[in-house]
Short mmCIF file of C-alpha atoms and ligand atoms in Angstrom, two decimals:
data_model
loop_
_atom_site.label_atom_id
_atom_site.label_comp_id
_atom_site.label_asym_id
_atom_site.label_seq_id
_atom_site.Cartn_x
_atom_site.Cartn_y
_atom_site.Cartn_z
CA UNK A 1053 11.43 -16.22 5.63
CA UNK A 1054 12.10 -17.99 8.90
CA UNK A 1055 9.21 -18.38 11.34
CA UNK A 1056 9.97 -17.05 14.81
CA UNK A 1057 8.67 -19.13 17.76
CA UNK A 1058 7.61 -16.06 19.75
CA UNK A 1059 5.19 -15.19 16.96
CA UNK A 1060 3.68 -18.66 16.73
CA UNK A 1061 0.43 -19.55 18.48
CA UNK A 1062 0.56 -23.28 18.95
CA UNK A 1063 -2.23 -25.63 20.00
CA UNK A 1064 -1.22 -29.00 21.46
CA UNK A 1065 -3.89 -31.71 21.86
CA UNK A 1066 -3.29 -35.14 23.44
CA UNK A 1067 -5.22 -37.23 25.95
CA UNK A 1068 -1.98 -38.46 27.49
CA UNK A 1069 -1.60 -35.76 30.12
CA UNK A 1070 2.04 -36.60 30.93
CA UNK A 1071 3.10 -36.39 27.30
CA UNK A 1072 1.08 -33.22 26.85
CA UNK A 1073 2.84 -31.58 29.79
CA UNK A 1074 6.27 -32.61 28.40
CA UNK A 1075 5.39 -31.09 25.03
CA UNK A 1076 3.96 -27.95 26.59
CA UNK A 1077 6.98 -27.23 28.77
CA UNK A 1078 9.41 -27.91 25.91
CA UNK A 1079 7.66 -25.53 23.51
CA UNK A 1080 7.16 -22.85 26.17
CA UNK A 1081 10.93 -23.01 26.80
CA UNK A 1082 11.46 -22.56 23.07
CA UNK A 1083 9.31 -19.40 23.42
CA UNK A 1084 6.25 -20.56 21.47
CA UNK A 1085 2.86 -19.25 22.64
CA UNK A 1086 1.26 -22.51 23.70
CA UNK A 1087 -2.26 -23.63 24.65
CA UNK A 1088 -3.27 -27.22 25.36
CA UNK A 1089 -6.36 -29.46 25.37
CA UNK A 1090 -6.84 -33.10 26.33
CA UNK A 1091 -9.82 -33.78 24.06
CA UNK A 1092 -11.28 -32.69 20.71
CA UNK A 1093 -14.21 -30.75 22.19
CA UNK A 1094 -11.93 -28.49 24.24
CA UNK A 1095 -9.56 -28.13 21.29
CA UNK A 1096 -12.37 -26.97 19.01
CA UNK A 1097 -13.68 -24.46 21.49
CA UNK A 1098 -10.14 -23.02 21.80
CA UNK A 1099 -9.88 -22.78 18.01
CA UNK A 1100 -13.13 -20.85 17.86
CA UNK A 1101 -11.80 -18.22 20.24
CA UNK A 1102 -8.24 -17.96 19.12
CA UNK A 1103 -6.33 -17.95 15.82
CA UNK A 1104 -3.61 -20.60 15.94
CA UNK A 1105 -1.00 -20.84 13.23
CA UNK A 1106 -0.32 -24.51 14.02
CA UNK A 1107 -2.26 -27.26 15.82
CA UNK A 1108 -0.58 -30.54 16.78
CA UNK A 1109 -2.85 -33.37 17.82
CA UNK A 1110 -2.97 -37.03 18.53
CA UNK A 1111 -5.03 -39.09 16.07
CA UNK A 1112 -6.68 -41.10 18.83
CA UNK A 1113 -8.67 -38.79 21.04
CA UNK A 1114 -11.42 -40.08 23.35
CA UNK A 1115 -14.31 -38.03 21.94
CA UNK A 1116 -13.71 -37.75 18.18
CA UNK A 1117 -11.83 -39.65 15.49
CA UNK A 1118 -8.71 -37.98 14.14
CA UNK A 1119 -10.22 -37.56 10.67
CA UNK A 1120 -13.39 -35.95 12.08
CA UNK A 1121 -11.27 -33.54 14.07
CA UNK A 1122 -9.21 -32.55 11.00
CA UNK A 1123 -12.46 -31.73 9.14
CA UNK A 1124 -13.98 -29.77 12.02
CA UNK A 1125 -10.78 -27.88 12.65
CA UNK A 1126 -10.56 -26.82 9.04
CA UNK A 1127 -14.18 -25.69 9.10
CA UNK A 1128 -13.48 -23.59 12.18
CA UNK A 1129 -10.24 -22.06 10.88
CA UNK A 1130 -9.13 -22.84 7.34
CA UNK A 1131 -5.77 -21.11 7.85
CA UNK A 1132 -4.61 -23.17 10.83
CA UNK A 1133 -1.95 -25.73 9.83
CA UNK A 1134 -2.46 -29.18 11.29
CA UNK A 1135 0.29 -31.62 12.29
CA UNK A 1136 -0.79 -35.04 13.56
CA UNK A 1137 0.83 -37.56 15.86
CA UNK A 1138 0.04 -41.22 15.35
CA UNK A 1139 0.86 -44.56 16.89
CA UNK A 1140 2.66 -47.20 14.76
CA UNK A 1141 -0.58 -48.88 13.76
CA UNK A 1142 -2.48 -45.89 12.46
CA UNK A 1143 -0.27 -44.65 9.64
CA UNK A 1144 -2.97 -45.34 7.07
CA UNK A 1145 -5.36 -43.00 8.83
CA UNK A 1146 -2.58 -40.42 8.97
CA UNK A 1147 -2.18 -40.70 5.22
CA UNK A 1148 -5.96 -40.17 4.86
CA UNK A 1149 -5.63 -37.08 7.04
CA UNK A 1150 -2.86 -35.75 4.79
CA UNK A 1151 -5.28 -36.00 1.88
CA UNK A 1152 -7.65 -33.77 3.82
CA UNK A 1153 -4.97 -31.12 4.01
CA UNK A 1154 -3.00 -31.75 7.18
CA UNK A 1155 0.51 -30.59 6.63
CA UNK A 1156 2.52 -33.43 8.15
CA UNK A 1157 2.44 -36.38 10.54
CA UNK A 1158 4.92 -37.89 12.98
CA UNK A 1159 4.83 -41.33 14.59
CA UNK A 1160 5.14 -41.71 18.33
CA UNK A 1161 7.39 -41.66 20.26
CA UNK A 1162 8.03 -38.15 19.08
CA UNK A 1163 11.49 -36.61 18.96
CA UNK A 1164 11.00 -33.03 20.19
CA UNK A 1165 13.57 -31.44 17.86
CA UNK A 1166 11.95 -33.13 14.90
CA UNK A 1167 8.48 -32.00 15.94
CA UNK A 1168 9.78 -28.46 16.42
CA UNK A 1169 11.20 -28.41 12.88
CA UNK A 1170 7.87 -29.62 11.46
CA UNK A 1171 5.98 -26.94 13.42
CA UNK A 1172 8.31 -24.18 12.20
CA UNK A 1173 7.82 -25.34 8.62
CA UNK A 1174 4.06 -25.39 9.10
CA UNK A 1175 4.18 -21.83 10.48
CA UNK A 1176 6.12 -20.71 7.41
CA UNK A 1177 3.46 -22.22 5.16
CA UNK A 1178 0.86 -20.36 7.23
CA UNK A 1179 2.56 -16.98 6.70
CA UNK A 1180 3.15 -17.64 3.00
CA UNK A 1181 -0.56 -18.34 2.56
CA UNK A 1182 -1.42 -15.16 4.45
CA UNK A 1183 0.93 -13.16 2.23
CA UNK A 1184 -0.60 -14.73 -0.81
CA UNK A 1185 -4.06 -13.65 0.33
CA UNK A 1186 -2.74 -10.10 0.87
CA UNK A 1187 -1.24 -10.03 -2.61
CA UNK A 1188 -4.50 -11.22 -4.11
CA UNK A 1189 -6.23 -8.38 -2.24
CA UNK A 1190 -3.72 -5.91 -3.64
CA UNK A 1191 -4.23 -7.18 -7.16
CA UNK A 1192 -8.00 -6.83 -6.78
CA UNK A 1193 -7.48 -3.26 -5.57
CA UNK A 1194 -5.61 -2.63 -8.77
CA UNK A 1195 -8.38 -4.03 -10.94
CA UNK A 1196 -9.65 -1.69 -13.67
CA UNK A 1197 -13.03 -1.11 -12.00
CA UNK A 1198 -11.46 0.70 -9.05
CA UNK A 1199 -9.11 2.74 -11.15
CA UNK A 1200 -11.12 4.19 -13.95
CA UNK A 1201 -9.86 7.64 -14.86
CA UNK A 1202 -12.77 10.04 -15.25
CA UNK A 1203 -12.45 12.91 -17.73
CA UNK A 1204 -13.81 14.24 -20.99
CA UNK A 1205 -12.01 17.59 -21.18
CA UNK A 1206 -9.58 18.18 -24.03
CA UNK A 1207 -6.43 18.03 -21.85
CA UNK A 1208 -7.59 14.72 -20.35
CA UNK A 1209 -8.38 13.29 -23.80
CA UNK A 1210 -4.74 14.04 -24.67
CA UNK A 1211 -3.64 12.21 -21.55
CA UNK A 1212 -5.72 9.14 -22.54
CA UNK A 1213 -4.18 9.16 -26.01
CA UNK A 1214 -0.67 9.30 -24.54
CA UNK A 1215 -1.41 6.42 -22.15
CA UNK A 1216 -2.49 4.27 -25.08
CA UNK A 1217 0.64 5.19 -27.02
CA UNK A 1218 3.21 4.61 -24.28
CA UNK A 1219 1.53 1.71 -22.50
CA UNK A 1220 2.62 -1.02 -24.91
CA UNK A 1221 6.27 0.16 -25.07
CA UNK A 1222 8.86 -0.66 -22.42
CA UNK A 1223 10.11 2.94 -22.21
CA UNK A 1224 10.46 4.89 -18.98
CA UNK A 1225 7.66 7.41 -18.47
CA UNK A 1226 7.66 10.60 -16.41
CA UNK A 1227 4.29 11.81 -15.12
CA UNK A 1228 4.14 15.42 -14.00
CA UNK A 1229 1.32 17.29 -12.35
CA UNK A 1230 0.23 19.05 -9.19
CA UNK A 1231 -0.57 17.01 -6.12
CA UNK A 1232 -3.84 15.07 -6.40
CA UNK A 1233 -4.15 15.28 -10.19
CA UNK A 1234 -4.18 11.50 -10.60
CA UNK A 1235 -0.54 10.66 -11.34
CA UNK A 1236 -0.70 7.33 -9.51
CA UNK A 1237 -3.89 6.47 -11.36
CA UNK A 1238 -2.19 7.18 -14.70
CA UNK A 1239 0.81 5.05 -13.72
CA UNK A 1240 -1.57 2.16 -13.01
CA UNK A 1241 -3.33 2.71 -16.35
CA UNK A 1242 0.00 2.64 -18.24
CA UNK A 1243 0.94 -0.57 -16.45
CA UNK A 1244 -2.43 -2.16 -17.26
CA UNK A 1245 -2.11 -1.36 -20.94
CA UNK A 1246 1.42 -2.80 -21.11
CA UNK A 1247 2.56 -6.36 -21.85
CA UNK A 1248 3.63 -6.54 -18.19
CA UNK A 1249 0.05 -6.16 -16.96
CA UNK A 1250 0.04 -9.65 -15.44
CA UNK A 1251 2.99 -8.76 -13.21
CA UNK A 1252 2.55 -6.56 -10.16
CA UNK A 1253 2.99 -2.83 -10.25
CA UNK A 1254 5.38 -2.15 -7.40
CA UNK A 1255 5.28 1.35 -5.89
CA UNK A 1256 7.86 3.27 -3.90
CA UNK A 1257 7.26 6.77 -2.55
CA UNK A 1258 10.45 8.81 -2.23
CA UNK A 1259 8.90 11.34 0.15
CA UNK A 1260 7.75 8.69 2.60
CA UNK A 1261 11.14 7.48 3.88
CA UNK A 1262 14.45 9.02 4.97
CA UNK A 1263 17.33 8.54 2.53
CA UNK A 1264 18.98 5.49 4.11
CA UNK A 1265 15.77 3.55 4.53
CA UNK A 1266 14.72 4.46 1.02
CA UNK A 1267 17.97 3.12 -0.38
CA UNK A 1268 17.47 -0.19 1.35
CA UNK A 1269 13.78 -0.24 0.34
CA UNK A 1270 14.66 0.28 -3.32
CA UNK A 1271 17.87 -1.70 -3.65
CA UNK A 1272 17.70 -4.12 -0.70
CA UNK A 1273 20.34 -4.82 1.94
CA UNK A 1274 22.54 -7.61 3.23
CA UNK A 1275 22.40 -8.98 6.75
CA UNK A 1276 24.35 -6.67 9.10
CA UNK A 1277 24.50 -3.79 6.57
CA UNK A 1278 23.30 -1.43 9.30
CA UNK A 1279 21.99 -1.60 12.86
CA UNK A 1280 18.72 -3.49 12.76
CA UNK A 1281 19.46 -5.31 9.49
CA UNK A 1282 19.07 -8.72 11.12
CA UNK A 1283 18.40 -10.51 7.84
CA UNK A 1284 19.12 -9.91 4.17
CA UNK A 1285 16.23 -8.29 2.31
CA UNK A 1286 15.66 -7.89 -1.43
CA UNK A 1287 14.81 -4.38 -2.62
CA UNK A 1288 11.83 -3.31 -4.67
CA UNK A 1289 13.88 -3.44 -7.87
CA UNK A 1290 14.29 -7.17 -7.28
CA UNK A 1291 10.64 -7.58 -6.33
CA UNK A 1292 9.56 -5.76 -9.50
CA UNK A 1293 11.98 -7.70 -11.74
CA UNK A 1294 10.22 -8.45 -15.01
CA UNK A 1295 7.45 -5.93 -14.19
CA UNK A 1296 6.93 -2.23 -13.52
CA UNK A 1297 8.33 -0.07 -10.72
CA UNK A 1298 6.45 3.15 -10.00
CA UNK A 1299 8.66 5.75 -8.28
CA UNK A 1300 6.36 8.40 -6.81
CA UNK A 1301 7.61 11.87 -5.84
CA UNK A 1302 10.91 11.26 -7.61
CA UNK A 1303 11.77 14.95 -7.19
CA UNK A 1304 12.42 14.19 -3.51
CA UNK A 1305 15.10 11.58 -4.27
CA UNK A 1306 18.49 12.46 -2.69
CA UNK A 1307 21.42 12.98 -5.08
CA UNK A 1308 23.37 9.79 -4.16
CA UNK A 1309 20.25 7.72 -4.84
CA UNK A 1310 19.70 9.56 -8.12
CA UNK A 1311 23.17 8.33 -9.19
CA UNK A 1312 22.28 4.77 -8.22
CA UNK A 1313 18.98 4.99 -10.08
CA UNK A 1314 20.68 6.35 -13.19
CA UNK A 1315 22.90 3.29 -13.22
CA UNK A 1316 19.97 0.88 -13.11
CA UNK A 1317 18.35 2.79 -15.94
CA UNK A 1318 21.54 2.64 -17.99
CA UNK A 1319 22.59 -0.99 -17.64
CA UNK A 1320 20.09 -2.61 -15.29
CA UNK A 1321 22.69 -3.20 -12.54
CA UNK A 1322 22.78 -2.25 -8.87
CA UNK A 1323 24.10 -3.40 -5.51
CA UNK A 1324 22.26 -4.09 -2.28
CA UNK A 1325 23.30 -1.89 0.66
CA UNK A 1326 26.30 -3.55 2.33
CA UNK A 1327 27.09 -5.79 -0.62
CA UNK A 1328 29.69 -5.73 -3.38
CA UNK A 1329 27.76 -8.22 -5.45
CA UNK A 1330 26.35 -6.79 -8.69
CA UNK A 1331 22.71 -7.68 -9.26
CA UNK A 1332 20.54 -7.15 -12.28
CA UNK A 1333 16.88 -6.25 -12.60
CA UNK A 1334 14.83 -5.84 -15.72
CA UNK A 1335 12.26 -3.28 -14.69
CA UNK A 1336 10.09 -0.80 -16.54
CA UNK A 1337 10.20 2.49 -14.73
CA UNK A 1338 7.37 4.96 -14.30
CA UNK A 1339 8.18 8.05 -12.25
CA UNK A 1340 5.95 10.85 -11.01
CA UNK A 1341 6.56 14.27 -9.55
CA UNK A 1342 4.69 17.40 -8.57
CA UNK A 1343 7.87 19.48 -8.82
CA UNK A 1344 9.23 21.24 -11.86
CA UNK A 1345 12.05 18.77 -12.61
CA UNK A 1346 13.45 20.91 -15.42
CA UNK A 1347 13.95 23.79 -12.98
CA UNK A 1348 15.28 21.40 -10.30
CA UNK A 1349 17.84 20.02 -12.76
CA UNK A 1350 18.95 23.54 -13.70
CA UNK A 1351 19.46 24.49 -10.09
CA UNK A 1352 21.45 21.29 -9.41
CA UNK A 1353 18.86 19.65 -7.11
CA UNK A 1354 18.11 16.95 -9.65
CA UNK A 1355 20.74 15.32 -11.89
CA UNK A 1356 20.41 16.58 -15.43
CA UNK A 1357 21.42 13.25 -16.99
CA UNK A 1358 18.75 11.42 -14.96
CA UNK A 1359 16.16 14.03 -15.91
CA UNK A 1360 16.92 13.54 -19.63
CA UNK A 1361 16.71 9.75 -19.26
CA UNK A 1362 13.32 10.01 -17.58
CA UNK A 1363 12.00 12.79 -19.76
CA UNK A 1364 11.88 10.72 -22.97
CA UNK A 1365 8.13 10.37 -22.60
CA UNK A 1366 6.41 12.85 -20.31
CA UNK A 1367 2.73 12.96 -19.49
CA UNK A 1368 1.63 16.22 -17.90
CA UNK A 1369 -1.60 16.10 -15.95
CA UNK A 1370 -3.55 19.37 -15.99
CA UNK A 1371 -4.74 20.81 -12.66
CA UNK A 1372 -8.45 20.29 -12.04
CA UNK A 1373 -9.23 24.00 -12.57
CA UNK A 1374 -8.13 23.62 -16.20
CA UNK A 1375 -10.37 20.63 -16.97
CA UNK A 1376 -13.51 22.29 -18.07
CA UNK A 1377 -16.46 19.89 -18.04
CA UNK A 1378 -14.78 17.26 -15.84
CA UNK A 1379 -15.99 18.59 -12.51
CA UNK A 1380 -19.55 17.37 -12.93
CA UNK A 1381 -18.40 13.90 -14.03
CA UNK A 1382 -16.06 13.62 -11.08
CA UNK A 1383 -18.65 14.82 -8.55
CA UNK A 1384 -21.19 12.34 -9.93
CA UNK A 1385 -18.63 9.54 -9.80
CA UNK A 1386 -17.58 10.27 -6.23
CA UNK A 1387 -21.18 10.80 -5.09
CA UNK A 1388 -22.41 7.52 -6.60
CA UNK A 1389 -25.63 6.71 -8.47
CA UNK A 1390 -28.03 7.24 -5.56
CA UNK A 1391 -27.19 10.90 -5.04
CA UNK A 1392 -28.74 14.06 -6.48
CA UNK A 1393 -26.95 17.38 -6.85
CA UNK A 1394 -28.44 20.63 -5.57
CA UNK A 1395 -29.20 22.93 -8.56
CA UNK A 1396 -26.28 25.30 -9.13
CA UNK A 1397 -23.85 23.13 -7.15
CA UNK A 1398 -21.47 22.47 -10.04
CA UNK A 1399 -21.32 26.18 -11.00
CA UNK A 1400 -20.52 27.05 -7.39
CA UNK A 1401 -17.86 24.33 -7.12
CA UNK A 1402 -16.20 25.48 -10.36
CA UNK A 1403 -15.60 28.92 -8.86
CA UNK A 1404 -13.22 27.34 -6.40
CA UNK A 1405 -9.57 26.81 -7.30
CA UNK A 1406 -9.08 23.22 -6.00
CA UNK A 1407 -5.35 23.50 -5.14
CA UNK A 1408 -5.45 19.86 -3.99
CA UNK A 1409 -7.12 18.89 -7.27
CA UNK A 1410 -9.11 15.68 -7.67
CA UNK A 1411 -8.08 14.31 -4.27
CA UNK A 1412 -9.39 17.43 -2.57
CA UNK A 1413 -12.62 17.23 -4.56
CA UNK A 1414 -13.07 13.58 -3.63
CA UNK A 1415 -12.56 14.33 0.07
CA UNK A 1416 -14.96 17.27 -0.11
CA UNK A 1417 -17.69 15.17 -1.78
CA UNK A 1418 -17.23 12.41 0.78
CA UNK A 1419 -17.57 14.92 3.59
CA UNK A 1420 -20.69 16.47 2.02
CA UNK A 1421 -22.24 13.00 1.78
CA UNK A 1422 -21.64 12.36 5.47
CA UNK A 1423 -23.14 15.70 6.46
CA UNK A 1424 -26.15 15.44 4.11
CA UNK A 1425 -29.64 14.82 5.52
CA UNK A 1426 -31.07 12.90 2.60
CA UNK A 1427 -29.41 11.92 -0.65
CA UNK A 1428 -28.86 15.48 -1.80
CA UNK A 1429 -25.39 16.99 -2.19
CA UNK A 1430 -25.61 20.61 -1.09
CA UNK A 1431 -23.05 23.38 -1.23
CA UNK A 1432 -23.39 24.27 2.45
CA UNK A 1433 -22.08 20.80 3.33
CA UNK A 1434 -18.82 21.49 1.53
CA UNK A 1435 -15.86 22.96 3.49
CA UNK A 1436 -16.19 26.66 4.21
CA UNK A 1437 -13.43 27.71 1.83
CA UNK A 1438 -15.18 25.86 -1.02
CA UNK A 1439 -18.69 27.07 -0.22
CA UNK A 1440 -17.47 30.68 0.19
CA UNK A 1441 -15.43 30.76 -2.99
CA UNK A 1442 -18.46 32.41 -4.64
CA UNK A 1443 -18.46 35.31 -2.15
CA UNK A 1444 -14.79 36.02 -2.76
CA UNK A 1445 -15.39 36.74 -6.42
CA UNK A 1446 -18.20 39.18 -5.55
CA UNK A 1447 -16.25 41.31 -3.10
CA UNK A 1448 -14.51 43.18 -5.87
CA UNK A 1449 -13.06 45.86 -3.60
CA UNK A 1450 -11.09 43.42 -1.50
CA UNK A 1451 -10.31 41.05 -4.34
CA UNK A 1452 -6.62 40.15 -4.35
CA UNK A 1453 -4.69 41.36 -7.34
CA UNK A 1454 -3.25 38.10 -8.63
CA UNK A 1455 -3.57 34.37 -8.43
CA UNK A 1456 -0.51 34.00 -6.20
CA UNK A 1457 -2.03 36.35 -3.67
CA UNK A 1458 -5.34 34.52 -3.86
CA UNK A 1459 -3.63 31.16 -3.30
CA UNK A 1460 -1.66 32.56 -0.38
CA UNK A 1461 -4.79 34.00 1.19
CA UNK A 1462 -6.61 30.72 0.76
CA UNK A 1463 -3.87 28.60 2.28
CA UNK A 1464 -3.52 31.00 5.18
CA UNK A 1465 -7.27 30.96 5.84
CA UNK A 1466 -7.44 27.17 5.87
CA UNK A 1467 -4.32 26.91 8.02
CA UNK A 1468 -5.74 29.37 10.53
CA UNK A 1469 -9.19 27.75 10.45
CA UNK A 1470 -7.47 24.55 11.65
CA UNK A 1471 -5.58 26.44 14.35
CA UNK A 1472 -2.24 25.58 12.80
CA UNK A 1473 -2.86 21.82 12.90
CA UNK A 1474 -0.79 20.86 9.86
CA UNK A 1475 -2.25 17.40 9.40
CA UNK A 1476 -5.82 18.72 9.39
CA UNK A 1477 -5.00 21.77 7.25
CA UNK A 1478 -3.17 19.56 4.72
CA UNK A 1479 -6.19 17.22 4.60
CA UNK A 1480 -8.58 20.13 4.04
CA UNK A 1481 -6.39 21.45 1.23
CA UNK A 1482 -6.05 17.96 -0.23
CA UNK A 1483 -2.23 18.07 -0.16
CA UNK A 1484 0.39 16.10 1.75
CA UNK A 1485 1.92 17.53 4.96
CA UNK A 1486 5.18 17.90 3.12
CA UNK A 1487 3.51 19.94 0.36
CA UNK A 1488 1.84 22.09 3.01
CA UNK A 1489 5.24 22.83 4.56
CA UNK A 1490 6.52 23.84 1.13
CA UNK A 1491 3.52 26.09 0.52
CA UNK A 1492 3.87 27.75 3.94
CA UNK A 1493 7.50 28.45 3.14
CA UNK A 1494 6.83 29.61 -0.41
CA UNK A 1495 4.13 32.05 0.64
CA UNK A 1496 6.00 33.02 3.80
CA UNK A 1497 3.07 32.12 6.04
CA UNK A 1498 4.12 32.06 9.67
CA UNK A 1499 3.88 28.67 11.44
CA UNK A 1500 1.29 28.85 14.20
N1 ATP B 2806 -9.41 11.55 -13.32
C1 ATP B 2806 -9.73 10.93 -12.18
N2 ATP B 2806 -10.83 10.17 -12.12
C2 ATP B 2806 -11.20 9.55 -10.96
N3 ATP B 2806 -10.51 9.64 -9.82
C3 ATP B 2806 -9.40 10.39 -9.82
C4 ATP B 2806 -8.95 11.07 -11.00
N4 ATP B 2806 -7.81 11.72 -10.70
C5 ATP B 2806 -7.55 11.48 -9.41
N5 ATP B 2806 -8.49 10.67 -8.86
C6 ATP B 2806 -8.56 10.23 -7.45
O1 ATP B 2806 -7.98 11.27 -6.68
C7 ATP B 2806 -7.11 10.75 -5.67
C8 ATP B 2806 -5.69 11.23 -5.90
O2 ATP B 2806 -5.15 10.63 -7.07
P1 ATP B 2806 -3.61 10.19 -7.18
O3 ATP B 2806 -3.13 9.61 -5.89
O4 ATP B 2806 -3.46 9.38 -8.41
O5 ATP B 2806 -2.95 11.64 -7.36
P2 ATP B 2806 -1.40 12.02 -7.42
O6 ATP B 2806 -1.26 13.03 -8.50
O7 ATP B 2806 -0.57 10.78 -7.53
O8 ATP B 2806 -1.21 12.72 -6.01
P3 ATP B 2806 0.20 13.03 -5.21
O9 ATP B 2806 1.03 13.90 -6.09
O10 ATP B 2806 -0.28 13.75 -3.99
O11 ATP B 2806 0.82 11.69 -4.93
C9 ATP B 2806 -7.25 9.25 -5.76
O12 ATP B 2806 -8.26 8.87 -4.85
C10 ATP B 2806 -7.70 9.00 -7.19
O13 ATP B 2806 -8.44 7.82 -7.27
#
């Protein structure tokens, strides 16, 4: 990962104004974003206002000793990397400063090329530290507390049993279920109960990227493999090596990529885009889909051999409407301990079909919390289609004949209520935009 000067905010501090100007004009020519100060006080006030990746300063400033400045600078911005310049006689102090965490020191007179190399290295350290912090954040997000799967219904108890069985093996797992049923949550639970739990769970969503980008995302590419590939990049299989790769919405994977995936599953080998070099990755695969893969493999949309490889262990998540008893637990969980439920709320909510499953329920509860006056969850603060589900079942004359018709009517109502705004309608239904498109097509609902 090479640091690029145009992305580097550089602070230069020296009381020798001529030297400072030489340094400034050199680094501006090299396209760094440069600010300067001639004393420690000005330098510190710049650091308070602005995030610098690298600060270069002279150890002998008129108003503060070099060591004091290092300390103060680190208090003001712990991420900023410090490089110091010293005269011949003050190397010992420079060594002291290194102990305090400065990244490097150079003795004057400074060779500009050398200083530039040191600054670029310091900027790389800065970005690595940043990335490290992001990864730590990601790992915390994946901690068990945030991912507890709620459910006491019989079908969910079966799911829990299966997770415990398959977790400790290294076998590929296929998770099936409608959108929003918790497939990603189950993938995380399998990963946590596996021996690979200390390694990251790397996720790729096949519906999120067009085919070519997805190929490079999964398998990596070499420099120059396509327009815009300015540097080589490892794919997620390489990133996940030794751990788990979660392939979400695998039913959307294009046929050429299915062939490539089958090969990795068979012998662990693959090639980056634009490369003839065989690479190997030892990855446990968890895949999820909301499509009927068996049907897709019969109709030729999904490779049969890949389906059989993935289908060794399948966990099928039931839709929310089939999890009797779970609704109350989920509503209480999403509401939080400080909230009360209006009497009859759960009965009313269970009359609704929840086509977007737990995700839709979660969104609806969050909305009802925002609209509530006190700490009471009330039905009238739920979306219209949810609150009115009760009325539909009473109007027996107009009641649609079958579930398909009911679903169609519901989707159409929501779509129209949002004036054809697909993003908003998909949110209200708790499904992705792509799923909404599919539903509109399936039920032949005209685009508005
Ligand atoms: N049993 C559950 N207990 C608690 N939260 C749940 C449960 N199931 C789902 N959720 C929550 O519902 C939301 C959707 O879950 P998730 O993303 O795992 O569904 P999904 O099946 O992968 O959806 P999609 O098919 O659209 O990708 C998340 O916020 C998740 O935390």
